[in-house]
Short mmCIF file of C-alpha atoms and ligand atoms in Angstrom, two decimals:
data_model
loop_
_atom_site.label_atom_id
_atom_site.label_comp_id
_atom_site.label_asym_id
_atom_site.label_seq_id
_atom_site.Cartn_x
_atom_site.Cartn_y
_atom_site.Cartn_z
CA MET W 1 86.73 31.54 130.59
CA GLY W 2 86.01 28.28 132.38
CA GLU W 3 85.37 26.67 129.03
CA GLU W 4 88.77 27.77 127.79
CA LYS W 5 90.43 25.60 130.40
CA GLU W 6 88.61 22.51 129.25
CA SER W 7 89.52 22.99 125.62
CA GLU W 8 92.46 21.07 124.31
CA ILE W 9 94.74 21.37 121.31
CA GLN W 10 95.36 18.44 119.01
CA GLU W 11 97.77 18.42 116.12
CA PHE W 12 97.40 16.14 113.10
CA LYS W 13 99.98 15.45 110.44
CA LEU W 14 98.35 14.39 107.20
CA GLU W 15 100.15 12.61 104.38
CA LYS W 16 99.26 13.42 100.80
CA ASP W 17 95.86 12.18 99.60
CA SER W 18 94.48 11.70 103.09
CA GLU W 19 91.84 13.49 105.12
CA LEU W 20 91.08 14.39 108.70
CA ARG W 21 87.43 13.77 109.53
CA PHE W 22 85.71 15.24 112.54
CA GLU W 23 82.24 15.60 113.90
CA ILE W 24 80.84 17.82 116.62
CA GLU W 25 78.04 16.05 118.36
CA ASN W 26 77.58 17.73 121.72
CA ASN W 27 75.47 20.82 122.07
CA ASN W 28 76.99 24.28 122.25
CA GLU W 29 80.50 23.25 121.39
CA THR W 30 82.93 24.90 119.07
CA VAL W 31 86.05 23.49 117.49
CA VAL W 32 88.55 25.85 115.90
CA LEU W 33 90.61 24.54 113.02
CA GLU W 34 93.83 25.97 111.66
CA VAL W 35 96.22 24.83 108.94
CA LYS W 36 99.71 25.16 110.40
CA ALA W 37 101.70 23.97 107.38
CA GLY W 38 101.02 22.74 103.87
CA MET W 39 97.78 23.02 101.93
CA ALA W 40 94.36 21.62 102.63
CA GLU W 41 90.74 22.01 101.54
CA ILE W 42 87.29 21.29 102.89
CA PHE W 43 84.95 19.79 100.29
CA GLY W 44 86.81 21.63 97.55
CA THR W 45 87.26 25.04 99.23
CA GLU W 46 90.89 25.87 99.99
CA LEU W 47 91.81 26.74 103.58
CA VAL W 48 93.99 29.75 104.27
CA LYS W 49 97.07 28.86 106.28
CA GLY W 50 97.09 30.42 109.75
CA LYS W 51 93.43 31.43 109.61
CA PRO W 52 91.17 30.03 112.35
CA TYR W 53 87.89 28.46 111.21
CA SER W 54 85.14 27.72 113.76
CA PHE W 55 82.74 24.82 113.60
CA THR W 56 79.81 24.19 115.89
CA THR W 57 77.34 21.47 116.83
CA GLY W 58 76.21 19.32 113.95
CA ALA W 59 79.33 19.86 111.84
CA LYS W 60 80.57 16.82 109.93
CA VAL W 61 83.73 17.77 108.17
CA ALA W 62 86.64 16.34 106.20
CA VAL W 63 89.88 18.28 105.69
CA PHE W 64 91.56 16.80 102.63
CA THR W 65 95.10 17.37 101.39
CA TYR W 66 96.62 16.56 98.00
CA HIS W 67 100.16 17.33 99.14
CA GLY W 68 100.28 16.80 102.92
CA CYS W 69 99.70 19.28 105.75
CA THR W 70 99.64 19.88 109.48
CA ILE W 71 96.34 20.79 111.10
CA GLU W 72 95.48 21.95 114.57
CA LEU W 73 92.10 21.41 116.22
CA LYS W 74 91.26 23.42 119.30
CA GLY W 75 88.24 22.53 121.41
CA ARG W 76 86.76 19.72 123.46
CA LYS W 77 87.59 16.25 122.28
CA ASN W 78 85.15 15.10 119.63
CA ILE W 79 85.18 12.33 117.08
CA SER W 80 88.25 12.87 114.90
CA TYR W 81 90.43 10.54 112.83
CA ILE W 82 92.63 10.46 109.75
CA SER W 83 91.68 8.36 106.75
CA LYS W 84 93.86 7.48 103.80
CA GLU W 85 91.00 5.84 101.94
CA THR W 86 89.16 8.58 100.14
CA PRO W 87 87.43 8.74 96.74
CA MET W 88 88.83 12.23 96.10
CA MET W 89 90.93 11.04 93.13
CA SER W 90 87.78 9.73 91.41
CA TYR W 91 86.01 13.04 92.08
CA LEU W 92 89.02 14.96 90.76
CA ASN W 93 88.99 12.83 87.61
CA CYS W 94 85.31 13.63 87.13
CA HIS W 95 86.11 17.28 87.45
CA ALA W 96 88.88 16.94 84.85
CA CYS W 97 86.45 15.30 82.40
CA LEU W 98 83.85 18.03 82.97
CA GLU W 99 86.55 20.64 82.48
CA LYS W 100 87.36 19.17 79.05
CA LEU W 101 83.71 19.43 78.08
CA ARG W 102 83.68 23.03 79.28
CA GLN W 103 86.71 23.88 77.18
CA LYS W 104 85.01 22.38 74.15
CA ALA W 105 81.82 24.32 74.87
CA GLU W 106 83.83 27.50 75.25
CA GLN W 107 85.55 27.03 71.92
CA GLU W 108 82.35 26.21 70.12
CA GLY W 109 80.26 28.82 71.92
CA GLY W 110 77.95 26.08 73.16
CA ARG W 111 76.58 24.78 76.41
CA GLY W 112 78.87 23.18 78.98
CA PRO W 113 78.13 19.83 80.62
CA VAL W 114 74.92 19.36 82.58
CA THR W 115 75.78 16.91 85.33
CA MET W 116 73.23 15.28 87.61
CA ILE W 117 74.31 13.64 90.84
CA VAL W 118 72.15 10.78 92.04
CA GLY W 119 72.19 8.07 94.69
CA PRO W 120 70.44 6.93 97.86
CA ALA W 121 70.30 9.09 101.00
CA ASP W 122 73.54 9.79 102.84
CA VAL W 123 76.08 8.89 100.20
CA GLY W 124 77.54 12.37 99.85
CA LYS W 125 75.57 13.74 96.88
CA SER W 126 75.49 17.30 98.23
CA THR W 127 79.15 17.02 99.15
CA VAL W 128 80.17 15.85 95.67
CA SER W 129 78.09 18.69 94.17
CA ARG W 130 79.91 21.13 96.39
CA ILE W 131 83.34 19.70 95.51
CA LEU W 132 82.67 19.82 91.75
CA LEU W 133 81.27 23.36 91.93
CA ASN W 134 84.23 24.52 94.00
CA TYR W 135 86.74 22.98 91.59
CA ALA W 136 84.91 24.61 88.70
CA VAL W 137 84.99 28.14 90.22
CA ARG W 138 88.60 27.64 91.20
CA MET W 139 89.19 27.20 87.43
CA ARG W 140 87.38 30.53 86.88
CA ARG W 141 84.21 28.87 85.68
CA ARG W 142 80.73 30.15 86.59
CA PRO W 143 78.62 27.01 86.89
CA VAL W 144 74.97 26.94 87.86
CA TYR W 145 74.05 24.92 90.92
CA VAL W 146 70.59 23.40 90.84
CA ASP W 147 69.22 21.74 93.93
CA LEU W 148 66.18 19.53 93.51
CA ASP W 149 66.34 18.10 97.03
CA ILE W 150 63.25 19.59 98.68
CA GLY W 151 64.11 17.85 101.96
CA GLN W 152 67.09 20.11 102.61
CA GLY W 153 66.32 23.22 100.56
CA ALA W 154 69.97 24.18 100.28
CA ILE W 155 69.20 27.22 98.14
CA SER W 156 66.24 28.65 100.04
CA VAL W 157 64.14 26.85 102.65
CA PRO W 158 63.07 23.19 102.81
CA GLY W 159 60.20 22.50 100.42
CA THR W 160 61.80 24.42 97.55
CA MET W 161 63.86 23.68 94.48
CA GLY W 162 66.25 26.32 93.26
CA ALA W 163 69.20 27.45 91.23
CA ILE W 164 72.09 29.86 91.75
CA LEU W 165 75.02 31.04 89.72
CA VAL W 166 78.18 30.03 91.58
CA GLU W 167 80.84 32.72 91.43
CA ARG W 168 82.89 31.97 94.53
CA PRO W 169 83.88 28.79 96.40
CA ALA W 170 81.53 27.71 99.18
CA SER W 171 82.11 29.19 102.61
CA ILE W 172 84.18 26.94 104.84
CA GLU W 173 82.17 27.56 107.99
CA GLU W 174 78.61 27.88 106.67
CA GLY W 175 79.09 25.34 103.93
CA GLY W 176 76.91 27.07 101.36
CA PHE W 177 77.49 29.21 98.31
CA SER W 178 76.79 32.91 98.57
CA GLN W 179 74.01 34.07 96.35
CA GLN W 180 72.61 37.29 95.05
CA ALA W 181 69.55 36.29 93.09
CA PRO W 182 68.51 32.72 93.72
CA LEU W 183 65.85 31.33 91.45
CA VAL W 184 63.40 29.58 93.75
CA PHE W 185 60.31 27.49 93.08
CA ASN W 186 58.05 26.53 95.92
CA PHE W 187 56.86 22.97 96.35
CA GLY W 188 55.54 23.66 99.82
CA SER W 189 56.30 20.30 101.41
CA VAL W 190 59.29 18.10 102.15
CA LYS W 191 57.47 15.02 100.85
CA TYR W 192 57.58 14.51 97.09
CA GLN W 193 54.78 11.94 97.43
CA SER W 194 52.37 14.68 98.49
CA ASN W 195 52.18 15.95 94.89
CA LEU W 196 54.21 14.21 92.19
CA THR W 197 52.45 16.15 89.42
CA LEU W 198 53.46 19.49 90.93
CA CYS W 199 57.00 18.23 91.47
CA ASN W 200 57.44 17.38 87.79
CA ILE W 201 55.92 20.69 86.69
CA ILE W 202 58.25 22.68 88.92
CA THR W 203 61.28 20.67 87.84
CA SER W 204 60.50 21.32 84.16
CA ARG W 205 59.86 24.99 84.77
CA LEU W 206 63.08 25.40 86.76
CA ALA W 207 65.00 23.72 83.93
CA GLU W 208 63.35 26.01 81.40
CA VAL W 209 64.14 29.22 83.29
CA VAL W 210 67.73 28.13 83.97
CA GLN W 211 68.27 27.41 80.25
CA GLU W 212 66.74 30.78 79.37
CA ARG W 213 69.06 32.61 81.73
CA LEU W 214 72.09 30.72 80.45
CA GLN W 215 71.33 31.96 76.95
CA SER W 216 72.29 35.46 78.02
CA ASN W 217 75.42 34.47 79.97
CA LYS W 218 78.07 32.93 77.74
CA LYS W 219 80.52 32.24 80.51
CA ALA W 220 77.97 30.45 82.68
CA ASN W 221 76.60 28.62 79.68
CA ALA W 222 80.01 27.14 78.86
CA SER W 223 80.52 26.23 82.53
CA GLY W 224 77.42 24.04 82.63
CA ILE W 225 75.16 22.94 85.45
CA ILE W 226 75.53 20.70 88.48
CA VAL W 227 72.17 19.24 89.53
CA ASN W 228 71.92 17.78 93.02
CA THR W 229 69.00 15.42 93.68
CA ALA W 230 67.21 13.75 96.58
CA GLY W 231 67.90 10.26 97.88
CA TRP W 232 64.52 8.83 96.83
CA ILE W 233 65.56 6.51 94.03
CA LYS W 234 62.94 3.76 93.96
CA GLY W 235 59.56 3.59 92.21
CA ASP W 236 58.10 7.06 91.80
CA GLY W 237 61.36 8.54 93.09
CA TYR W 238 63.17 6.97 90.15
CA LYS W 239 60.57 8.40 87.77
CA LEU W 240 61.16 11.88 89.21
CA LEU W 241 64.89 11.45 88.60
CA THR W 242 64.47 10.41 84.98
CA HIS W 243 62.01 13.26 84.45
CA ALA W 244 64.57 15.70 85.87
CA ALA W 245 67.30 14.22 83.66
CA GLN W 246 65.12 14.82 80.63
CA ALA W 247 64.01 18.29 81.68
CA PHE W 248 67.59 19.47 82.23
CA GLU W 249 68.85 17.58 79.16
CA VAL W 250 71.68 16.09 81.19
CA ASP W 251 74.91 15.02 79.55
CA VAL W 252 76.44 13.23 82.54
CA VAL W 253 74.88 11.36 85.45
CA LEU W 254 77.13 10.56 88.40
CA VAL W 255 75.72 7.67 90.40
CA LEU W 256 77.04 7.43 93.91
CA ASP W 257 77.37 4.03 95.48
CA GLN W 258 74.50 2.11 93.84
CA GLU W 259 75.11 -0.37 91.07
CA ARG W 260 71.44 -1.12 90.76
CA LEU W 261 70.53 2.49 90.11
CA TYR W 262 73.51 2.74 87.76
CA ASN W 263 72.23 -0.20 85.71
CA GLU W 264 68.67 1.10 85.64
CA LEU W 265 69.91 4.42 84.29
CA VAL W 266 72.15 2.77 81.70
CA ARG W 267 69.05 0.87 80.56
CA ASP W 268 66.68 3.86 80.52
CA MET W 269 68.77 6.89 79.54
CA PRO W 270 69.50 7.76 75.92
CA ASN W 271 72.90 6.55 74.67
CA PHE W 272 74.48 9.98 74.51
CA VAL W 273 74.13 10.44 78.28
CA ARG W 274 77.25 9.30 80.10
CA ILE W 275 76.47 7.39 83.26
CA VAL W 276 79.33 7.06 85.71
CA LEU W 277 79.37 4.98 88.87
CA LEU W 278 81.36 6.58 91.68
CA PRO W 279 82.32 5.26 95.11
CA LYS W 280 81.00 7.00 98.19
CA SER W 281 83.34 8.26 100.84
CA GLY W 282 83.69 6.17 104.00
CA GLY W 283 83.49 9.46 105.85
CA VAL W 284 79.91 10.31 104.87
CA VAL W 285 77.84 10.29 107.99
CA GLU W 286 74.36 8.84 108.15
CA ARG W 287 71.84 11.31 109.44
CA SER W 288 68.97 10.39 111.69
CA VAL W 289 65.40 11.59 111.17
CA SER W 290 65.75 13.95 114.13
CA TYR W 291 69.05 15.36 112.84
CA ARG W 292 67.40 16.06 109.48
CA GLN W 293 64.50 17.80 111.19
CA GLU W 294 66.93 19.90 113.23
CA MET W 295 68.80 20.85 110.09
CA ARG W 296 65.55 21.87 108.39
CA ASP W 297 64.63 24.08 111.34
CA LYS W 298 68.09 25.54 111.21
CA ARG W 299 67.72 26.31 107.49
CA VAL W 300 64.48 28.20 108.11
CA ARG W 301 65.94 30.03 111.11
CA GLU W 302 68.91 31.04 108.99
CA TYR W 303 66.59 32.16 106.24
CA PHE W 304 65.05 34.72 108.58
CA TYR W 305 67.86 35.48 111.02
CA GLY W 306 71.05 34.59 109.12
CA SER W 307 73.69 32.39 110.63
CA GLY W 308 74.90 35.32 112.69
CA GLY W 309 78.46 35.01 111.51
CA GLY W 310 78.74 31.91 113.67
CA ALA W 311 79.67 28.55 112.32
CA ALA W 312 77.05 26.30 110.86
CA ALA W 313 79.28 23.92 109.05
CA ALA W 314 76.98 21.01 108.55
CA ALA W 315 73.99 22.84 107.26
CA GLN W 316 74.32 24.11 103.74
CA GLY W 317 73.87 27.61 105.16
CA VAL W 318 74.00 30.18 102.46
CA ARG W 319 73.63 33.37 104.41
CA GLY W 320 76.64 34.41 106.41
CA ALA W 321 75.58 37.60 108.12
CA SER W 322 73.06 38.29 110.87
CA LEU W 323 69.73 39.26 109.43
CA HIS W 324 67.05 41.32 111.13
CA PRO W 325 63.61 40.21 110.03
CA HIS W 326 60.52 42.32 110.54
CA SER W 327 57.41 41.40 112.46
CA PHE W 328 54.04 43.04 111.84
CA ASP W 329 50.30 42.41 111.93
CA VAL W 330 48.18 42.06 108.82
CA LYS W 331 44.39 41.95 108.56
CA TRP W 332 42.93 38.71 107.25
CA SER W 333 40.86 40.69 104.82
CA ASP W 334 43.99 42.18 103.25
CA LEU W 335 45.46 38.79 102.38
CA LYS W 336 45.09 36.48 99.43
CA ILE W 337 46.19 33.06 100.62
CA TYR W 338 46.00 29.92 98.53
CA LYS W 339 47.07 26.31 98.67
CA ILE W 340 48.15 24.27 95.69
CA GLY W 341 46.28 21.03 95.13
CA ALA W 342 42.70 20.15 96.02
CA PRO W 343 42.04 16.87 97.85
CA ALA W 344 42.44 13.96 95.46
CA LEU W 345 39.28 12.68 93.75
CA PRO W 346 39.00 9.64 91.50
CA ASP W 347 38.78 10.44 87.77
CA SER W 348 35.13 9.27 87.77
CA CYS W 349 34.16 12.14 90.11
CA MET W 350 35.86 14.82 88.03
CA PRO W 351 33.99 17.16 85.70
CA LEU W 352 34.01 15.99 82.11
CA GLY W 353 37.39 16.45 80.42
CA MET W 354 39.34 16.86 83.66
CA LYS W 355 41.71 14.35 85.16
CA ALA W 356 42.42 13.80 88.85
CA GLU W 357 45.92 15.09 88.07
CA ASP W 358 44.50 18.52 87.23
CA ASN W 359 43.27 18.74 90.79
CA MET W 360 46.83 18.52 92.05
CA THR W 361 47.73 21.81 90.42
CA LYS W 362 44.56 23.67 91.30
CA LEU W 363 44.76 26.81 93.36
CA VAL W 364 42.47 26.59 96.38
CA ALA W 365 41.67 29.64 98.51
CA VAL W 366 42.59 29.28 102.20
CA GLN W 367 40.44 30.96 104.82
CA PRO W 368 42.82 32.60 107.34
CA GLY W 369 42.60 31.31 110.90
CA LEU W 370 44.44 29.17 113.41
CA ASN W 371 45.17 26.69 110.62
CA LEU W 372 47.95 29.05 109.48
CA LEU W 373 49.80 29.23 112.79
CA HIS W 374 53.58 28.59 112.39
CA HIS W 375 53.21 27.86 108.69
CA LEU W 376 55.51 29.28 106.06
CA LEU W 377 53.81 31.21 103.27
CA ALA W 378 55.54 31.61 99.94
CA VAL W 379 55.41 35.11 98.47
CA SER W 380 54.61 34.52 94.82
CA PHE W 381 55.70 36.72 91.94
CA ALA W 382 52.21 36.20 90.56
CA SER W 383 49.80 38.89 91.71
CA SER W 384 46.50 37.17 91.04
CA ALA W 385 45.14 33.66 91.08
CA GLU W 386 44.36 34.01 87.38
CA GLU W 387 48.06 34.07 86.60
CA ASP W 388 50.07 30.91 86.17
CA VAL W 389 50.95 30.66 89.84
CA ILE W 390 52.58 27.23 89.97
CA ASN W 391 54.86 28.15 87.08
CA SER W 392 55.97 31.36 88.81
CA ASN W 393 59.06 31.42 90.96
CA VAL W 394 58.79 32.92 94.42
CA ALA W 395 60.18 36.15 95.85
CA GLY W 396 60.67 34.64 99.30
CA PHE W 397 58.91 33.38 102.40
CA VAL W 398 57.15 34.74 105.47
CA CYS W 399 56.10 32.87 108.59
CA VAL W 400 52.85 33.20 110.53
CA THR W 401 53.99 33.58 114.13
CA ALA W 402 50.62 34.40 115.72
CA VAL W 403 46.92 34.38 114.84
CA ASP W 404 44.42 36.68 116.54
CA THR W 405 40.92 35.38 115.89
CA ASP W 406 39.22 38.32 117.68
CA ARG W 407 40.95 41.05 115.78
CA GLN W 408 41.19 38.82 112.71
CA THR W 409 44.87 39.46 112.15
CA LEU W 410 48.01 37.45 111.52
CA THR W 411 51.43 38.32 112.90
CA ILE W 412 53.94 37.87 110.14
CA LEU W 413 57.70 37.36 110.34
CA SER W 414 59.25 38.61 107.13
CA PRO W 415 62.69 39.43 105.72
CA GLN W 416 61.05 42.52 104.15
CA PRO W 417 59.46 45.44 106.07
CA ARG W 418 55.98 44.71 104.59
CA PRO W 419 54.75 42.31 101.98
CA LEU W 420 54.10 43.83 98.58
CA PRO W 421 50.61 45.32 98.63
CA ASP W 422 49.09 43.00 96.11
CA THR W 423 50.89 39.78 96.88
CA LEU W 424 49.58 36.31 96.51
CA LEU W 425 50.65 34.02 99.34
CA ILE W 426 50.90 30.25 99.05
CA MET W 427 50.49 28.21 102.21
CA CYS W 428 53.23 25.59 102.76
CA ASP W 429 53.14 22.44 104.88
CA ILE W 430 56.45 23.51 106.41
CA GLN W 431 56.15 24.85 109.95
CA PHE W 432 58.61 26.91 111.94
CA MET W 433 58.45 27.83 115.62
CA ASP W 434 59.98 31.25 115.99
CA ASN W 435 61.50 31.21 119.46
CA HIS W 436 64.08 33.85 118.77
P1 ADP P 501 73.62 13.29 100.69
O1 ADP P 501 73.55 14.56 99.90
O2 ADP P 501 73.91 12.09 99.83
O3 ADP P 501 72.43 13.04 101.56
P2 ADP P 501 75.72 14.70 102.11
O4 ADP P 501 76.66 15.10 101.03
O5 ADP P 501 74.81 15.73 102.63
O6 ADP P 501 74.90 13.41 101.67
O7 ADP P 501 76.62 14.07 103.28
C1 ADP P 501 76.10 13.65 104.52
C2 ADP P 501 76.92 14.19 105.66
O8 ADP P 501 78.23 13.61 105.65
C3 ADP P 501 77.13 15.69 105.60
O9 ADP P 501 76.90 16.22 106.89
C4 ADP P 501 78.57 15.87 105.17
O10 ADP P 501 79.13 17.05 105.71
C5 ADP P 501 79.22 14.63 105.74
N1 ADP P 501 80.38 14.19 104.95
C6 ADP P 501 80.46 14.03 103.61
N2 ADP P 501 81.66 13.58 103.24
C7 ADP P 501 82.39 13.45 104.37
C8 ADP P 501 83.72 13.02 104.67
N3 ADP P 501 84.55 12.61 103.71
N4 ADP P 501 84.10 13.00 105.97
C9 ADP P 501 83.27 13.40 106.95
N5 ADP P 501 82.01 13.80 106.75
C10 ADP P 501 81.57 13.83 105.48
#
């Protein structure tokens, strides 16, 4: 109740084509937003007039209006201001162009536009993806969202690439799209540099499976794909981007805020690919290394525990409800744990006919022990090491929360009651401290 007293109410009147931006920086604070009059949206999702929306620590939000509106913010004073300079008209134009391509695809029974969004870190790539997907579903389209940014892991946990069919606008408070059957491939690290070979293989495989699935879904096929990428755009990072563009057979590349990257792509992409340079929003907030780490932790926590119905606006949280994970002990001897990639050797040390690259995709058995503590393990759909494990998508993740070297057991945190009896587990570099 004491907190109630300290909260204050602010009212903002927005003219058409302007946005109210606010951030919540302090810990354990909540701001409640309500549209009092007019119409407004957050990153492409419409707000319901008179409905309170809660945002908590870490939220970085823009409430945009095409026609003008009145908004109320309730909570402690945080950073908040109105801006009339937004690139929303450019984004809306992009959407209109994509929509034309979708209509054409629909008429011809073909594939809708595959759009890749690229640019350096913190230019609003994820936000533009979200806006374009939201506008598409609001037009009754069913686009596929592909996220190649392993640093954030918007579709599963950090260290993964994935795809989902978008059927509803993103949640206002959690920020993410709800999902029934995400297609997830495990990379196992948040650093692309740790295994470029694996990264390219997974990207190609993801593209292949997405295309396969689209073949059996006419509506989604005509709606096309939005591919979000990571902010690593130089050197090898650029090569990963062009590989992804090829793998997904992109039709349109939207380049946010970087003329240099735009020109490189114009030079290197085939002529039929449309490359469009778009401005970034002045509202996009730069994120520090520690903020990113916090957001990663939050993603993993939400993977196991859900976002508890609370607000997690900034994170691309995709699970709204509270989840109740299971915890149980497993004997070391009952587990088959592997790592992908043996330590790098020069080509001259490799057996005849093998390249150092082959080593990067090798499955190496991991002896259970303290080395596994706090690590995430991917639960593979492959059941034996003889199968094509790196080309298999994953069922989900578990976390090793304790290791007992005397009893030779691991304590496992898992969304499922028990892992499948014959499961192959892949050790990830990602660690998570379960202090629930
Ligand atoms: P990128 O994907 O390029 O790294 P994001 O789309 O994740 O960038 O944006 C970075 C942060 O800026 C996010 O927390 C997002 O919510 C915030 N943001 C984006 N656009 C705006 C805006 N117009 N006003 C306020 N915050 C914004």
